[in-house]
Amino acid sequence: MTSPTSTEPRAAVASLAALASRYDGRRPDRWSPVPEPLDAAIAHDVELAAAGRVARSLLVAELARRFEFPARYLDAILLVPRERFVLPEDLAASADDTPLPLDRAGHATVSAPHAYLLTFSLLGLAPGDRLLELGTGTGYGAALARRIVGPAGHVTSIEIDPALHARAARLLGARPDPRGDDAALACSSAGPSLDGASVALMCGDGRSLAERVLSIGRTLPSERPWKVAVTYALTDPPAALEEQLADGGVLVAPVGAWEGHQELMRVERRQGALLREVHGAVRYVAERGRG
């Protein structure tokens, strides 16, 4: 990896900003849905992709200094092109370790890269695992997770906003799944690929759909227990989700009634008992619906 003190990554940050300006003014309203041709143009911009990767090498070096994340997690940050998952107007900031907004009201963001890795670390996310994510957004967290769990693993992610769900499905290469039922407004899936694990995307209320997924999982003892990541702040501990955890299952979620009073909570079911830990103050967007 390039040294963080060298000129190359620092020049790449400036290069990323310059290349991002290609997409300025493409939309009259930054909060309107991103059209598919614009997403496609960004995805096929070879110069932008190269600048983004070199800029992310600086981010990886920063995360390696600040945290003790596994190499596999840092590799995911480097390999997943975050610029594809933000709004086009925020391309220049896509390699920054900061959350970026996805809607006018502030209900949804692409979280800071370190926030995803912190959650995955507390889950102990590893190759072959099954991850259940509440709060897909545009799919950046799911893209990181599928790299980490690899082709033998699986990621299911739930999003309440139909527009965000549709964009995430497009960005992750997921296609409508005919097995979807009335429990979800939509269901899409993508099989294992060079990008890692298979992914299933559901649209609807997070807690309700997660309870169903976990309930079904408990009837399949041959499968690995679900590891559950919540990417928005719950107003209270998710008791119903905790009760659905199979033995060995883990849940990590921000809990707190408002932004200034949130804590990252970890719950694990071990030999039938629920073990709870608190891992410091955090700041996430609030839940919508029941979750």
PDB file of C-alpha atoms in Angstrom:
ATOM      1  CA  MET A   1       0.000   0.000   0.000  1.00  0.00           C
ATOM      2  CA  THR A   2       1.235   3.514  -0.772  1.00  0.00           C
ATOM      3  CA  SER A   3       2.657   5.392   2.197  1.00  0.00           C
ATOM      4  CA  PRO A   4       0.230   7.970   3.619  1.00  0.00           C
ATOM      5  CA  THR A   5       3.047  10.531   3.643  1.00  0.00           C
ATOM      6  CA  SER A   6       3.786  10.166  -0.061  1.00  0.00           C
ATOM      7  CA  THR A   7       2.445  12.636  -2.585  1.00  0.00           C
ATOM      8  CA  GLU A   8       0.509  10.068  -4.618  1.00  0.00           C
ATOM      9  CA  PRO A   9      -2.521   9.544  -2.326  1.00  0.00           C
ATOM     10  CA  ARG A  10      -2.680  13.238  -1.457  1.00  0.00           C
ATOM     11  CA  ALA A  11      -2.614  14.133  -5.145  1.00  0.00           C
ATOM     12  CA  ALA A  12      -5.334  11.543  -5.707  1.00  0.00           C
ATOM     13  CA  VAL A  13      -7.646  13.369  -3.286  1.00  0.00           C
ATOM     14  CA  ALA A  14      -7.264  16.487  -5.420  1.00  0.00           C
ATOM     15  CA  SER A  15      -7.632  14.383  -8.578  1.00  0.00           C
ATOM     16  CA  LEU A  16     -10.813  12.791  -7.229  1.00  0.00           C
ATOM     17  CA  ALA A  17     -12.285  16.240  -6.586  1.00  0.00           C
ATOM     18  CA  ALA A  18     -11.364  17.410 -10.075  1.00  0.00           C
ATOM     19  CA  LEU A  19     -12.855  14.330 -11.729  1.00  0.00           C
ATOM     20  CA  ALA A  20     -15.983  14.586  -9.584  1.00  0.00           C
ATOM     21  CA  SER A  21     -16.661  18.000 -11.097  1.00  0.00           C
ATOM     22  CA  ARG A  22     -17.577  16.187 -14.337  1.00  0.00           C
ATOM     23  CA  TYR A  23     -20.858  15.341 -12.668  1.00  0.00           C
ATOM     24  CA  ASP A  24     -21.679  18.796 -11.308  1.00  0.00           C
ATOM     25  CA  GLY A  25     -24.993  20.188 -12.466  1.00  0.00           C
ATOM     26  CA  ARG A  26     -26.209  16.900 -13.933  1.00  0.00           C
ATOM     27  CA  ARG A  27     -29.399  17.113 -11.855  1.00  0.00           C
ATOM     28  CA  PRO A  28     -31.623  20.110 -11.062  1.00  0.00           C
ATOM     29  CA  ASP A  29     -32.245  18.788  -7.528  1.00  0.00           C
ATOM     30  CA  ARG A  30     -29.591  16.854  -5.571  1.00  0.00           C
ATOM     31  CA  TRP A  31     -32.343  15.120  -3.562  1.00  0.00           C
ATOM     32  CA  SER A  32     -34.184  13.686  -6.548  1.00  0.00           C
ATOM     33  CA  PRO A  33     -33.672   9.975  -7.373  1.00  0.00           C
ATOM     34  CA  VAL A  34     -30.363   9.310  -9.130  1.00  0.00           C
ATOM     35  CA  PRO A  35     -31.193   8.224 -12.695  1.00  0.00           C
ATOM     36  CA  GLU A  36     -29.807   4.899 -13.868  1.00  0.00           C
ATOM     37  CA  PRO A  37     -27.761   6.410 -16.748  1.00  0.00           C
ATOM     38  CA  LEU A  38     -25.934   8.682 -14.288  1.00  0.00           C
ATOM     39  CA  ASP A  39     -25.102   5.759 -11.990  1.00  0.00           C
ATOM     40  CA  ALA A  40     -23.884   3.856 -15.062  1.00  0.00           C
ATOM     41  CA  ALA A  41     -21.695   6.761 -16.184  1.00  0.00           C
ATOM     42  CA  ILE A  42     -20.061   6.964 -12.753  1.00  0.00           C
ATOM     43  CA  ALA A  43     -19.567   3.181 -12.630  1.00  0.00           C
ATOM     44  CA  HIS A  44     -17.832   3.161 -16.030  1.00  0.00           C
ATOM     45  CA  ASP A  45     -15.629   6.208 -15.412  1.00  0.00           C
ATOM     46  CA  VAL A  46     -12.224   4.529 -15.353  1.00  0.00           C
ATOM     47  CA  GLU A  47     -10.333   7.666 -14.342  1.00  0.00           C
ATOM     48  CA  LEU A  48     -12.720   8.345 -11.460  1.00  0.00           C
ATOM     49  CA  ALA A  49     -12.421   4.732 -10.277  1.00  0.00           C
ATOM     50  CA  ALA A  50      -8.625   4.874 -10.316  1.00  0.00           C
ATOM     51  CA  ALA A  51      -8.513   8.177  -8.429  1.00  0.00           C
ATOM     52  CA  GLY A  52     -11.056   6.882  -5.909  1.00  0.00           C
ATOM     53  CA  ARG A  53      -9.021   3.761  -5.190  1.00  0.00           C
ATOM     54  CA  VAL A  54      -5.791   5.684  -4.623  1.00  0.00           C
ATOM     55  CA  ALA A  55      -7.637   8.199  -2.418  1.00  0.00           C
ATOM     56  CA  ARG A  56      -9.077   5.288  -0.410  1.00  0.00           C
ATOM     57  CA  SER A  57      -5.561   3.976   0.180  1.00  0.00           C
ATOM     58  CA  LEU A  58      -5.017   7.088   2.300  1.00  0.00           C
ATOM     59  CA  LEU A  59      -8.269   6.351   4.147  1.00  0.00           C
ATOM     60  CA  VAL A  60      -7.148   2.751   4.752  1.00  0.00           C
ATOM     61  CA  ALA A  61      -3.852   3.998   6.206  1.00  0.00           C
ATOM     62  CA  GLU A  62      -5.765   6.370   8.497  1.00  0.00           C
ATOM     63  CA  LEU A  63      -8.084   3.595   9.708  1.00  0.00           C
ATOM     64  CA  ALA A  64      -5.094   1.292  10.305  1.00  0.00           C
ATOM     65  CA  ARG A  65      -3.556   3.970  12.550  1.00  0.00           C
ATOM     66  CA  ARG A  66      -6.734   4.648  14.529  1.00  0.00           C
ATOM     67  CA  PHE A  67      -8.159   1.134  14.903  1.00  0.00           C
ATOM     68  CA  GLU A  68      -7.104  -2.505  15.019  1.00  0.00           C
ATOM     69  CA  PHE A  69      -9.351  -3.766  12.261  1.00  0.00           C
ATOM     70  CA  PRO A  70      -8.540  -7.075  10.520  1.00  0.00           C
ATOM     71  CA  ALA A  71      -6.729  -6.795   7.205  1.00  0.00           C
ATOM     72  CA  ARG A  72      -9.766  -8.306   5.455  1.00  0.00           C
ATOM     73  CA  TYR A  73     -11.904  -5.364   6.634  1.00  0.00           C
ATOM     74  CA  LEU A  74      -9.389  -2.790   5.397  1.00  0.00           C
ATOM     75  CA  ASP A  75      -9.127  -4.599   2.074  1.00  0.00           C
ATOM     76  CA  ALA A  76     -12.905  -4.234   1.689  1.00  0.00           C
ATOM     77  CA  ILE A  77     -12.636  -0.459   2.220  1.00  0.00           C
ATOM     78  CA  LEU A  78      -9.976  -0.287  -0.485  1.00  0.00           C
ATOM     79  CA  LEU A  79     -11.776  -2.532  -2.980  1.00  0.00           C
ATOM     80  CA  VAL A  80     -15.374  -1.288  -2.678  1.00  0.00           C
ATOM     81  CA  PRO A  81     -15.813   1.914  -4.745  1.00  0.00           C
ATOM     82  CA  ARG A  82     -17.647   4.132  -2.260  1.00  0.00           C
ATOM     83  CA  GLU A  83     -18.038   6.817  -4.944  1.00  0.00           C
ATOM     84  CA  ARG A  84     -20.734   4.667  -6.559  1.00  0.00           C
ATOM     85  CA  PHE A  85     -22.863   4.631  -3.405  1.00  0.00           C
ATOM     86  CA  VAL A  86     -22.985   8.337  -2.536  1.00  0.00           C
ATOM     87  CA  LEU A  87     -24.931  11.091  -4.271  1.00  0.00           C
ATOM     88  CA  PRO A  88     -23.178  12.363  -7.419  1.00  0.00           C
ATOM     89  CA  GLU A  89     -22.804  15.770  -5.764  1.00  0.00           C
ATOM     90  CA  ASP A  90     -20.709  14.148  -2.990  1.00  0.00           C
ATOM     91  CA  LEU A  91     -18.243  12.236  -5.178  1.00  0.00           C
ATOM     92  CA  ALA A  92     -15.336  14.436  -4.092  1.00  0.00           C
ATOM     93  CA  ALA A  93     -15.905  13.436  -0.438  1.00  0.00           C
ATOM     94  CA  SER A  94     -16.419   9.732  -1.106  1.00  0.00           C
ATOM     95  CA  ALA A  95     -12.967   8.741   0.242  1.00  0.00           C
ATOM     96  CA  ASP A  96     -13.428  10.743   3.472  1.00  0.00           C
ATOM     97  CA  ASP A  97     -14.187   8.995   6.761  1.00  0.00           C
ATOM     98  CA  THR A  98     -17.428  10.883   7.227  1.00  0.00           C
ATOM     99  CA  PRO A  99     -21.143  10.148   6.787  1.00  0.00           C
ATOM    100  CA  LEU A 100     -22.745  11.552   3.628  1.00  0.00           C
ATOM    101  CA  PRO A 101     -26.467  12.390   3.290  1.00  0.00           C
ATOM    102  CA  LEU A 102     -28.874  10.540   1.032  1.00  0.00           C
ATOM    103  CA  ASP A 103     -32.056  12.567   1.498  1.00  0.00           C
ATOM    104  CA  ARG A 104     -33.206  16.114   2.170  1.00  0.00           C
ATOM    105  CA  ALA A 105     -34.734  15.336   5.577  1.00  0.00           C
ATOM    106  CA  GLY A 106     -31.629  13.652   6.979  1.00  0.00           C
ATOM    107  CA  HIS A 107     -33.363  10.303   7.443  1.00  0.00           C
ATOM    108  CA  ALA A 108     -30.654   8.356   5.593  1.00  0.00           C
ATOM    109  CA  THR A 109     -26.892   8.540   5.132  1.00  0.00           C
ATOM    110  CA  VAL A 110     -23.999   6.497   3.846  1.00  0.00           C
ATOM    111  CA  SER A 111     -22.281   6.055   7.213  1.00  0.00           C
ATOM    112  CA  ALA A 112     -18.602   6.833   7.757  1.00  0.00           C
ATOM    113  CA  PRO A 113     -16.480   3.853   6.667  1.00  0.00           C
ATOM    114  CA  HIS A 114     -15.077   3.308  10.176  1.00  0.00           C
ATOM    115  CA  ALA A 115     -18.625   2.975  11.552  1.00  0.00           C
ATOM    116  CA  TYR A 116     -19.324  -0.071   9.375  1.00  0.00           C
ATOM    117  CA  LEU A 117     -16.031  -1.692  10.330  1.00  0.00           C
ATOM    118  CA  LEU A 118     -16.616  -1.032  14.029  1.00  0.00           C
ATOM    119  CA  THR A 119     -19.978  -2.793  13.832  1.00  0.00           C
ATOM    120  CA  PHE A 120     -18.512  -5.697  11.838  1.00  0.00           C
ATOM    121  CA  SER A 121     -15.672  -5.999  14.357  1.00  0.00           C
ATOM    122  CA  LEU A 122     -18.094  -6.215  17.288  1.00  0.00           C
ATOM    123  CA  LEU A 123     -20.049  -8.851  15.379  1.00  0.00           C
ATOM    124  CA  GLY A 124     -16.853 -10.782  14.687  1.00  0.00           C
ATOM    125  CA  LEU A 125     -17.874 -10.874  11.019  1.00  0.00           C
ATOM    126  CA  ALA A 126     -15.763 -13.444   9.192  1.00  0.00           C
ATOM    127  CA  PRO A 127     -15.693 -15.534   5.996  1.00  0.00           C
ATOM    128  CA  GLY A 128     -18.700 -17.825   5.701  1.00  0.00           C
ATOM    129  CA  ASP A 129     -20.918 -15.784   8.051  1.00  0.00           C
ATOM    130  CA  ARG A 130     -24.510 -14.753   7.435  1.00  0.00           C
ATOM    131  CA  LEU A 131     -25.173 -11.046   8.011  1.00  0.00           C
ATOM    132  CA  LEU A 132     -28.609  -9.482   8.446  1.00  0.00           C
ATOM    133  CA  GLU A 133     -28.416  -5.700   7.997  1.00  0.00           C
ATOM    134  CA  LEU A 134     -31.219  -3.303   8.958  1.00  0.00           C
ATOM    135  CA  GLY A 135     -30.866  -0.120   6.917  1.00  0.00           C
ATOM    136  CA  THR A 136     -29.471  -0.805   3.433  1.00  0.00           C
ATOM    137  CA  GLY A 137     -29.313   2.800   2.287  1.00  0.00           C
ATOM    138  CA  THR A 138     -27.693   2.613  -1.145  1.00  0.00           C
ATOM    139  CA  GLY A 139     -25.953  -0.679  -0.341  1.00  0.00           C
ATOM    140  CA  TYR A 140     -22.445   0.411   0.686  1.00  0.00           C
ATOM    141  CA  GLY A 141     -22.498  -1.554   3.956  1.00  0.00           C
ATOM    142  CA  ALA A 142     -23.807  -4.641   2.169  1.00  0.00           C
ATOM    143  CA  ALA A 143     -21.049  -4.270  -0.445  1.00  0.00           C
ATOM    144  CA  LEU A 144     -18.393  -4.165   2.287  1.00  0.00           C
ATOM    145  CA  ALA A 145     -19.955  -7.107   4.119  1.00  0.00           C
ATOM    146  CA  ARG A 146     -20.161  -9.339   1.039  1.00  0.00           C
ATOM    147  CA  ARG A 147     -16.421  -8.814   0.524  1.00  0.00           C
ATOM    148  CA  ILE A 148     -15.717  -9.738   4.146  1.00  0.00           C
ATOM    149  CA  VAL A 149     -17.886 -12.862   4.379  1.00  0.00           C
ATOM    150  CA  GLY A 150     -16.823 -14.036   0.925  1.00  0.00           C
ATOM    151  CA  PRO A 151     -18.530 -16.424  -1.523  1.00  0.00           C
ATOM    152  CA  ALA A 152     -19.314 -18.945   1.243  1.00  0.00           C
ATOM    153  CA  GLY A 153     -21.219 -16.309   3.242  1.00  0.00           C
ATOM    154  CA  HIS A 154     -24.464 -14.427   2.693  1.00  0.00           C
ATOM    155  CA  VAL A 155     -25.844 -10.920   3.265  1.00  0.00           C
ATOM    156  CA  THR A 156     -29.510  -9.998   3.659  1.00  0.00           C
ATOM    157  CA  SER A 157     -30.291  -6.292   3.951  1.00  0.00           C
ATOM    158  CA  ILE A 158     -33.564  -4.471   4.633  1.00  0.00           C
ATOM    159  CA  GLU A 159     -34.463  -0.897   3.626  1.00  0.00           C
ATOM    160  CA  ILE A 160     -37.682   0.965   4.395  1.00  0.00           C
ATOM    161  CA  ASP A 161     -37.332   3.584   1.626  1.00  0.00           C
ATOM    162  CA  PRO A 162     -38.391   2.178  -1.791  1.00  0.00           C
ATOM    163  CA  ALA A 163     -36.233   4.660  -3.741  1.00  0.00           C
ATOM    164  CA  LEU A 164     -33.089   3.765  -1.770  1.00  0.00           C
ATOM    165  CA  HIS A 165     -33.918   0.060  -2.052  1.00  0.00           C
ATOM    166  CA  ALA A 166     -34.235   0.373  -5.833  1.00  0.00           C
ATOM    167  CA  ARG A 167     -30.895   2.167  -6.163  1.00  0.00           C
ATOM    168  CA  ALA A 168     -29.155  -0.324  -3.861  1.00  0.00           C
ATOM    169  CA  ALA A 169     -30.487  -3.222  -5.940  1.00  0.00           C
ATOM    170  CA  ARG A 170     -29.120  -1.573  -9.080  1.00  0.00           C
ATOM    171  CA  LEU A 171     -25.722  -0.814  -7.581  1.00  0.00           C
ATOM    172  CA  LEU A 172     -25.335  -4.311  -6.109  1.00  0.00           C
ATOM    173  CA  GLY A 173     -26.477  -6.054  -9.283  1.00  0.00           C
ATOM    174  CA  ALA A 174     -29.545  -7.551  -7.589  1.00  0.00           C
ATOM    175  CA  ARG A 175     -32.517  -8.657  -9.673  1.00  0.00           C
ATOM    176  CA  PRO A 176     -36.164  -9.020  -8.640  1.00  0.00           C
ATOM    177  CA  ASP A 177     -36.649 -12.266  -6.749  1.00  0.00           C
ATOM    178  CA  PRO A 178     -39.865 -14.135  -7.687  1.00  0.00           C
ATOM    179  CA  ARG A 179     -39.757 -15.809  -4.266  1.00  0.00           C
ATOM    180  CA  GLY A 180     -40.573 -12.464  -2.611  1.00  0.00           C
ATOM    181  CA  ASP A 181     -43.909 -12.407  -0.799  1.00  0.00           C
ATOM    182  CA  ASP A 182     -46.270 -10.001   0.939  1.00  0.00           C
ATOM    183  CA  ALA A 183     -43.876  -9.552   3.866  1.00  0.00           C
ATOM    184  CA  ALA A 184     -41.806  -7.171   1.708  1.00  0.00           C
ATOM    185  CA  LEU A 185     -42.680  -4.416  -0.744  1.00  0.00           C
ATOM    186  CA  ALA A 186     -39.919  -5.787  -2.958  1.00  0.00           C
ATOM    187  CA  CYS A 187     -37.219  -8.419  -2.808  1.00  0.00           C
ATOM    188  CA  SER A 188     -34.123  -8.626  -4.986  1.00  0.00           C
ATOM    189  CA  SER A 189     -31.118 -10.912  -4.946  1.00  0.00           C
ATOM    190  CA  ALA A 190     -27.657 -11.372  -6.442  1.00  0.00           C
ATOM    191  CA  GLY A 191     -25.673 -14.607  -6.339  1.00  0.00           C
ATOM    192  CA  PRO A 192     -22.050 -15.036  -5.247  1.00  0.00           C
ATOM    193  CA  SER A 193     -19.592 -13.231  -7.521  1.00  0.00           C
ATOM    194  CA  LEU A 194     -16.100 -11.777  -7.685  1.00  0.00           C
ATOM    195  CA  ASP A 195     -17.455  -9.127  -5.301  1.00  0.00           C
ATOM    196  CA  GLY A 196     -18.092 -11.801  -2.658  1.00  0.00           C
ATOM    197  CA  ALA A 197     -21.211 -13.266  -1.070  1.00  0.00           C
ATOM    198  CA  SER A 198     -24.724 -13.604  -2.363  1.00  0.00           C
ATOM    199  CA  VAL A 199     -26.997 -10.716  -1.373  1.00  0.00           C
ATOM    200  CA  ALA A 200     -30.745 -10.525  -0.775  1.00  0.00           C
ATOM    201  CA  LEU A 201     -32.373  -7.098  -0.496  1.00  0.00           C
ATOM    202  CA  MET A 202     -35.783  -6.567   1.072  1.00  0.00           C
ATOM    203  CA  CYS A 203     -37.890  -3.416   1.207  1.00  0.00           C
ATOM    204  CA  GLY A 204     -40.190  -2.811   4.153  1.00  0.00           C
ATOM    205  CA  ASP A 205     -40.205  -2.299   7.908  1.00  0.00           C
ATOM    206  CA  GLY A 206     -36.825  -3.299   9.324  1.00  0.00           C
ATOM    207  CA  ARG A 207     -37.824  -4.812  12.636  1.00  0.00           C
ATOM    208  CA  SER A 208     -40.822  -6.716  11.264  1.00  0.00           C
ATOM    209  CA  LEU A 209     -38.902  -8.272   8.387  1.00  0.00           C
ATOM    210  CA  ALA A 210     -35.836  -8.965  10.536  1.00  0.00           C
ATOM    211  CA  GLU A 211     -37.954 -10.813  13.097  1.00  0.00           C
ATOM    212  CA  ARG A 212     -39.276 -13.005  10.305  1.00  0.00           C
ATOM    213  CA  VAL A 213     -35.813 -13.703   8.856  1.00  0.00           C
ATOM    214  CA  LEU A 214     -34.433 -14.589  12.292  1.00  0.00           C
ATOM    215  CA  SER A 215     -37.428 -16.781  13.105  1.00  0.00           C
ATOM    216  CA  ILE A 216     -36.924 -18.806   9.924  1.00  0.00           C
ATOM    217  CA  GLY A 217     -33.203 -19.023  10.653  1.00  0.00           C
ATOM    218  CA  ARG A 218     -33.831 -20.668  14.020  1.00  0.00           C
ATOM    219  CA  THR A 219     -35.561 -23.552  12.237  1.00  0.00           C
ATOM    220  CA  LEU A 220     -32.407 -24.263  10.202  1.00  0.00           C
ATOM    221  CA  PRO A 221     -29.840 -25.460  12.764  1.00  0.00           C
ATOM    222  CA  SER A 222     -27.457 -26.536  10.005  1.00  0.00           C
ATOM    223  CA  GLU A 223     -26.955 -22.874   9.016  1.00  0.00           C
ATOM    224  CA  ARG A 224     -24.629 -20.479  10.818  1.00  0.00           C
ATOM    225  CA  PRO A 225     -26.514 -18.194  13.234  1.00  0.00           C
ATOM    226  CA  TRP A 226     -27.317 -14.732  11.917  1.00  0.00           C
ATOM    227  CA  LYS A 227     -25.146 -11.793  12.858  1.00  0.00           C
ATOM    228  CA  VAL A 228     -27.325  -8.670  12.903  1.00  0.00           C
ATOM    229  CA  ALA A 229     -26.146  -5.124  12.176  1.00  0.00           C
ATOM    230  CA  VAL A 230     -28.501  -2.176  12.681  1.00  0.00           C
ATOM    231  CA  THR A 231     -27.323   0.947  10.861  1.00  0.00           C
ATOM    232  CA  TYR A 232     -29.682   3.482  12.473  1.00  0.00           C
ATOM    233  CA  ALA A 233     -30.450   4.381  16.070  1.00  0.00           C
ATOM    234  CA  LEU A 234     -33.228   2.473  17.806  1.00  0.00           C
ATOM    235  CA  THR A 235     -35.184   4.381  20.427  1.00  0.00           C
ATOM    236  CA  ASP A 236     -35.102   1.382  22.769  1.00  0.00           C
ATOM    237  CA  PRO A 237     -33.373  -2.019  22.922  1.00  0.00           C
ATOM    238  CA  PRO A 238     -34.832  -4.392  20.290  1.00  0.00           C
ATOM    239  CA  ALA A 239     -36.194  -7.042  22.649  1.00  0.00           C
ATOM    240  CA  ALA A 240     -38.102  -8.932  19.938  1.00  0.00           C
ATOM    241  CA  LEU A 241     -34.964  -9.226  17.790  1.00  0.00           C
ATOM    242  CA  GLU A 242     -32.870 -10.307  20.758  1.00  0.00           C
ATOM    243  CA  GLU A 243     -35.345 -13.081  21.550  1.00  0.00           C
ATOM    244  CA  GLN A 244     -35.063 -14.394  17.979  1.00  0.00           C
ATOM    245  CA  LEU A 245     -31.267 -14.749  18.122  1.00  0.00           C
ATOM    246  CA  ALA A 246     -30.159 -18.361  17.815  1.00  0.00           C
ATOM    247  CA  ASP A 247     -27.346 -19.666  19.981  1.00  0.00           C
ATOM    248  CA  GLY A 248     -24.139 -18.017  18.790  1.00  0.00           C
ATOM    249  CA  GLY A 249     -26.088 -15.180  17.166  1.00  0.00           C
ATOM    250  CA  VAL A 250     -24.949 -11.594  17.735  1.00  0.00           C
ATOM    251  CA  LEU A 251     -26.692  -8.238  17.314  1.00  0.00           C
ATOM    252  CA  VAL A 252     -25.032  -4.794  17.260  1.00  0.00           C
ATOM    253  CA  ALA A 253     -27.181  -1.658  17.243  1.00  0.00           C
ATOM    254  CA  PRO A 254     -27.032   2.019  18.251  1.00  0.00           C
ATOM    255  CA  VAL A 255     -29.649   2.664  20.926  1.00  0.00           C
ATOM    256  CA  GLY A 256     -30.838   6.047  22.175  1.00  0.00           C
ATOM    257  CA  ALA A 257     -33.809   8.388  22.002  1.00  0.00           C
ATOM    258  CA  TRP A 258     -31.905  11.227  20.296  1.00  0.00           C
ATOM    259  CA  GLU A 259     -28.578  11.863  18.594  1.00  0.00           C
ATOM    260  CA  GLY A 260     -26.759  13.242  21.619  1.00  0.00           C
ATOM    261  CA  HIS A 261     -27.569  10.196  23.755  1.00  0.00           C
ATOM    262  CA  GLN A 262     -26.866   7.061  21.749  1.00  0.00           C
ATOM    263  CA  GLU A 263     -24.711   4.082  22.687  1.00  0.00           C
ATOM    264  CA  LEU A 264     -23.528   1.146  20.607  1.00  0.00           C
ATOM    265  CA  MET A 265     -25.004  -2.012  22.114  1.00  0.00           C
ATOM    266  CA  ARG A 266     -23.855  -5.599  21.517  1.00  0.00           C
ATOM    267  CA  VAL A 267     -26.039  -8.596  22.371  1.00  0.00           C
ATOM    268  CA  GLU A 268     -24.981 -12.230  22.016  1.00  0.00           C
ATOM    269  CA  ARG A 269     -26.913 -15.403  22.765  1.00  0.00           C
ATOM    270  CA  ARG A 270     -24.570 -17.893  24.396  1.00  0.00           C
ATOM    271  CA  GLN A 271     -25.799 -21.224  25.765  1.00  0.00           C
ATOM    272  CA  GLY A 272     -29.323 -19.846  25.859  1.00  0.00           C
ATOM    273  CA  ALA A 273     -28.502 -16.670  27.799  1.00  0.00           C
ATOM    274  CA  LEU A 274     -28.417 -13.134  26.363  1.00  0.00           C
ATOM    275  CA  LEU A 275     -25.186 -11.284  27.135  1.00  0.00           C
ATOM    276  CA  ARG A 276     -25.274  -7.496  26.725  1.00  0.00           C
ATOM    277  CA  GLU A 277     -22.404  -5.006  26.399  1.00  0.00           C
ATOM    278  CA  VAL A 278     -22.211  -1.262  25.728  1.00  0.00           C
ATOM    279  CA  HIS A 279     -19.404   0.034  23.517  1.00  0.00           C
ATOM    280  CA  GLY A 280     -19.397   3.801  23.817  1.00  0.00           C
ATOM    281  CA  ALA A 281     -21.238   6.823  22.492  1.00  0.00           C
ATOM    282  CA  VAL A 282     -22.163   7.052  18.799  1.00  0.00           C
ATOM    283  CA  ARG A 283     -24.314   9.217  16.519  1.00  0.00           C
ATOM    284  CA  TYR A 284     -26.639   7.685  13.923  1.00  0.00           C
ATOM    285  CA  VAL A 285     -29.797   8.748  12.104  1.00  0.00           C
ATOM    286  CA  ALA A 286     -33.024   7.739  13.856  1.00  0.00           C
ATOM    287  CA  GLU A 287     -35.147   4.728  12.989  1.00  0.00           C
ATOM    288  CA  ARG A 288     -38.238   5.075  10.816  1.00  0.00           C
ATOM    289  CA  GLY A 289     -41.395   3.025  11.142  1.00  0.00           C
ATOM    290  CA  ARG A 290     -40.868   0.389  13.805  1.00  0.00           C
ATOM    291  CA  GLY A 291     -37.259   0.103  12.636  1.00  0.00           C
TER     292      GLY A 291
END
